[in-house]
């Protein structure tokens, strides 16, 4: 069983996908974390995003793995836990530019398909139903209002000690959505066979229950 969950920034995809995978004992793969990991490495090395050769070279030296620590999935880059750093505002504001690079997408899509292998999997991102797992049995497109999404993100930032206003987060979210929707390769778009679910006024558990019902129907 392959479950593809796509949607715009901060629509609750990873929270819901993680919980769903835990309940069903499926593998969970947060593909956004992988784009964030590459972005963190590129920012660290101040990589020129127009230099194809340098980008290929850098990608060869990035090994992304996941490890579950206290039931939380951690991203390791070349063996080092970078789960916290990849959520910084700096990474968040650069990730869409990095994610629009062809080589980066080819590299990560191949990794995602390899990691998912033949497991039952819940994968969340922007192009899972359209590109990574086009034959997924279940495809869901999660939506929520920009205001609701910004409020959810504000709580995350407050918990990690970053200072930013709600207005600024709303602007950043709109910006990121625009770039993700308008890039040339695998833009954020609802797959034709995806079920749309607006989570604005739904609690996490309610969304998870909805998804379980959808999965039951196709089993
Ligand atoms: O899901 P998250 O907000 O962590 O994703 C960060 C960014 O990574 C997105 O804004 C998008 O630019 C990129 N991304 C992508 N394709 C995916 C997952 C994420 O382009 N499958």
Coordinates of N, CA, C and O in Angstrom, one line a residue, residues 46-109:
X46 N 27.6 27.7 0.8 CA 27.4 28.9 0.0 C 27.4 28.5 -1.5 O 28.1 29.2 -2.3
X47 N 26.7 27.5 -1.8 CA 26.7 26.9 -3.2 C 26.0 27.9 -4.2 O 24.9 28.3 -3.9
X48 N 26.6 28.2 -5.3 CA 26.0 29.0 -6.3 C 24.9 28.1 -7.0 O 25.3 27.1 -7.7
X49 N 23.7 28.5 -6.9 CA 22.6 27.7 -7.4 C 22.5 27.6 -8.9 O 21.6 26.9 -9.5
X50 N 23.4 28.4 -9.6 CA 23.4 28.4 -11.1 C 24.5 27.5 -11.6 O 24.7 27.3 -12.8
X51 N 25.3 27.0 -10.7 CA 26.5 26.2 -11.1 C 26.2 24.7 -11.1 O 26.4 24.0 -10.1
X52 N 25.8 24.2 -12.3 CA 25.4 22.8 -12.4 C 26.4 21.8 -11.9 O 26.1 20.8 -11.3
X53 N 27.6 22.1 -12.4 CA 28.7 21.2 -12.1 C 29.0 21.1 -10.6 O 29.1 20.0 -10.0
X54 N 29.0 22.2 -9.9 CA 29.2 22.3 -8.5 C 28.1 21.6 -7.7 O 28.3 20.8 -6.8
X55 N 26.9 21.8 -8.2 CA 25.7 21.1 -7.6 C 25.8 19.6 -7.7 O 25.6 18.9 -6.7
X56 N 26.2 19.1 -8.9 CA 26.3 17.6 -9.0 C 27.4 17.1 -8.1 O 27.2 16.1 -7.4
X57 N 28.5 17.8 -8.0 CA 29.6 17.4 -7.1 C 29.1 17.4 -5.6 O 29.3 16.4 -4.9
X58 N 28.4 18.4 -5.2 CA 27.9 18.5 -3.8 C 26.9 17.4 -3.5 O 27.0 16.8 -2.5
X59 N 26.0 17.1 -4.5 CA 25.0 16.1 -4.2 C 25.7 14.7 -4.0 O 25.2 13.9 -3.2
X60 N 26.8 14.5 -4.7 CA 27.5 13.2 -4.6 C 28.0 13.0 -3.2 O 28.2 11.9 -2.7
X61 N 28.2 14.1 -2.5 CA 28.8 14.0 -1.1 C 27.7 14.2 0.0 O 28.0 14.4 1.1
X62 N 26.4 14.1 -0.4 CA 25.4 14.2 0.6 C 24.7 12.8 0.8 O 24.1 12.3 -0.2
X63 N 24.8 12.3 2.0 CA 24.2 11.0 2.2 C 23.1 11.3 3.3 O 23.3 11.6 4.4
X64 N 21.8 11.1 2.8 CA 20.7 11.4 3.7 C 20.1 10.0 4.3 O 19.8 9.1 3.5
X65 N 20.0 10.0 5.6 CA 19.4 8.8 6.2 C 18.4 9.2 7.3 O 18.5 10.4 7.8
X66 N 17.5 8.3 7.6 CA 16.5 8.6 8.7 C 16.7 7.7 9.8 O 17.0 6.5 9.6
X67 N 16.5 8.2 11.0 CA 16.7 7.3 12.2 C 15.5 7.7 13.2 O 15.2 8.8 13.3
X68 N 14.9 6.6 13.7 CA 13.8 6.9 14.7 C 14.3 7.0 16.1 O 14.9 6.0 16.6
X69 N 14.2 8.2 16.7 CA 14.7 8.3 18.1 C 13.4 8.8 18.9 O 12.8 9.8 18.6
X70 N 13.1 8.0 19.9 CA 11.9 8.2 20.8 C 10.7 8.5 19.9 O 10.1 9.5 20.1
X71 N 10.4 7.6 19.0 CA 9.3 7.6 18.1 C 9.2 8.9 17.2 O 8.2 9.2 16.6
X72 N 10.3 9.7 17.1 CA 10.4 10.8 16.2 C 11.4 10.5 15.1 O 12.5 9.9 15.4
X73 N 11.1 10.9 13.9 CA 12.0 10.6 12.8 C 13.0 11.7 12.7 O 12.7 12.9 12.6
X74 N 14.3 11.3 12.7 CA 15.4 12.3 12.6 C 16.1 12.2 11.3 O 16.3 11.1 10.8
X75 N 16.4 13.3 10.7 CA 17.2 13.3 9.5 C 18.7 13.4 9.8 O 19.1 14.4 10.5
X76 N 19.4 12.5 9.2 CA 20.9 12.5 9.4 C 21.5 12.9 8.1 O 21.2 12.3 7.0
X77 N 22.4 13.8 8.1 CA 23.2 14.2 6.9 C 24.6 13.7 7.1 O 25.3 14.2 8.1
X78 N 25.1 12.8 6.3 CA 26.4 12.2 6.5 C 26.6 11.8 8.0 O 27.6 12.0 8.6
X79 N 25.6 11.1 8.5 CA 25.7 10.6 9.9 C 25.4 11.6 11.0 O 25.3 11.1 12.1
X80 N 25.2 12.8 10.7 CA 25.0 13.8 11.8 C 23.5 14.2 11.8 O 22.9 14.5 10.8
X81 N 22.9 14.2 13.0 CA 21.5 14.6 13.2 C 21.3 16.1 12.9 O 21.8 16.9 13.6
X82 N 20.5 16.4 11.9 CA 20.3 17.8 11.5 C 18.8 18.1 11.6 O 18.4 19.1 10.9
X83 N 18.1 17.3 12.3 CA 16.6 17.5 12.4 C 16.2 18.9 12.8 O 15.1 19.4 12.3
X84 N 16.9 19.5 13.7 CA 16.5 20.8 14.2 C 16.9 21.9 13.2 O 16.1 22.7 12.8
X85 N 18.2 21.8 12.7 CA 18.7 22.9 11.8 C 17.9 23.0 10.5 O 17.7 24.1 9.9
X86 N 17.3 21.9 10.0 CA 16.6 21.9 8.7 C 15.2 22.7 8.9 O 14.6 23.0 7.9
X87 N 14.8 22.9 10.1 CA 13.5 23.7 10.3 C 13.8 25.2 10.5 O 12.8 25.9 10.8
X88 N 15.0 25.6 10.4 CA 15.3 27.1 10.6 C 14.6 27.9 9.6 O 14.3 27.5 8.5
X89 N 14.4 29.2 9.9 CA 13.8 30.2 9.0 C 14.7 30.3 7.7 O 14.2 30.4 6.6
X90 N 16.0 30.3 7.9 CA 16.9 30.5 6.8 C 16.7 29.3 5.8 O 16.6 29.6 4.6
X91 N 16.6 28.1 6.3 CA 16.4 27.0 5.4 C 15.0 27.0 4.7 O 14.9 26.9 3.5
X92 N 14.0 27.4 5.6 CA 12.6 27.4 5.1 C 12.5 28.4 3.9 O 11.8 28.2 2.9
X93 N 13.2 29.6 4.0 CA 13.1 30.6 3.0 C 14.0 30.3 1.7 O 13.8 31.0 0.7
X94 N 14.8 29.3 1.8 CA 15.7 29.0 0.6 C 15.3 27.7 -0.1 O 15.7 27.4 -1.2
X95 N 14.5 26.9 0.7 CA 14.3 25.5 0.2 C 13.6 25.4 -1.2 O 13.9 24.6 -2.0
X96 N 12.6 26.4 -1.4 CA 11.9 26.3 -2.7 C 12.8 26.6 -3.9 O 12.6 26.0 -5.0
X97 N 13.8 27.4 -3.7 CA 14.8 27.7 -4.8 C 15.6 26.4 -5.1 O 15.8 26.1 -6.2
X98 N 16.1 25.8 -4.0 CA 16.9 24.6 -4.2 C 16.0 23.5 -4.8 O 16.5 22.7 -5.6
X99 N 14.8 23.4 -4.3 CA 13.9 22.3 -4.8 C 13.5 22.5 -6.3 O 12.9 21.6 -6.9
X100 N 13.8 23.7 -6.9 CA 13.4 23.9 -8.3 C 14.5 23.4 -9.2 O 14.4 23.4 -10.4
X101 N 15.7 23.0 -8.6 CA 16.8 22.6 -9.4 C 16.7 21.1 -9.9 O 16.4 20.2 -9.1
X102 N 16.8 20.9 -11.2 CA 16.5 19.6 -11.8 C 17.4 18.5 -11.2 O 16.9 17.4 -10.8
X103 N 18.7 18.7 -11.0 CA 19.5 17.7 -10.5 C 19.1 17.3 -9.0 O 19.2 16.2 -8.6
X104 N 18.7 18.3 -8.3 CA 18.3 18.1 -6.9 C 17.1 17.2 -6.9 O 17.0 16.2 -6.2
X105 N 16.1 17.5 -7.8 CA 14.9 16.7 -7.8 C 15.2 15.3 -8.2 O 14.7 14.3 -7.7
X106 N 16.0 15.1 -9.3 CA 16.3 13.7 -9.8 C 17.0 12.9 -8.7 O 16.6 11.8 -8.4
X107 N 17.9 13.6 -8.0 CA 18.7 12.9 -6.9 C 17.7 12.4 -5.8 O 17.7 11.3 -5.4
X108 N 16.8 13.4 -5.4 CA 16.0 13.0 -4.2 C 14.8 12.1 -4.6 O 14.4 11.2 -3.8
X109 N 14.3 12.2 -5.8 CA 13.2 11.3 -6.2 C 13.7 9.9 -6.3 O 13.1 9.0 -5.8

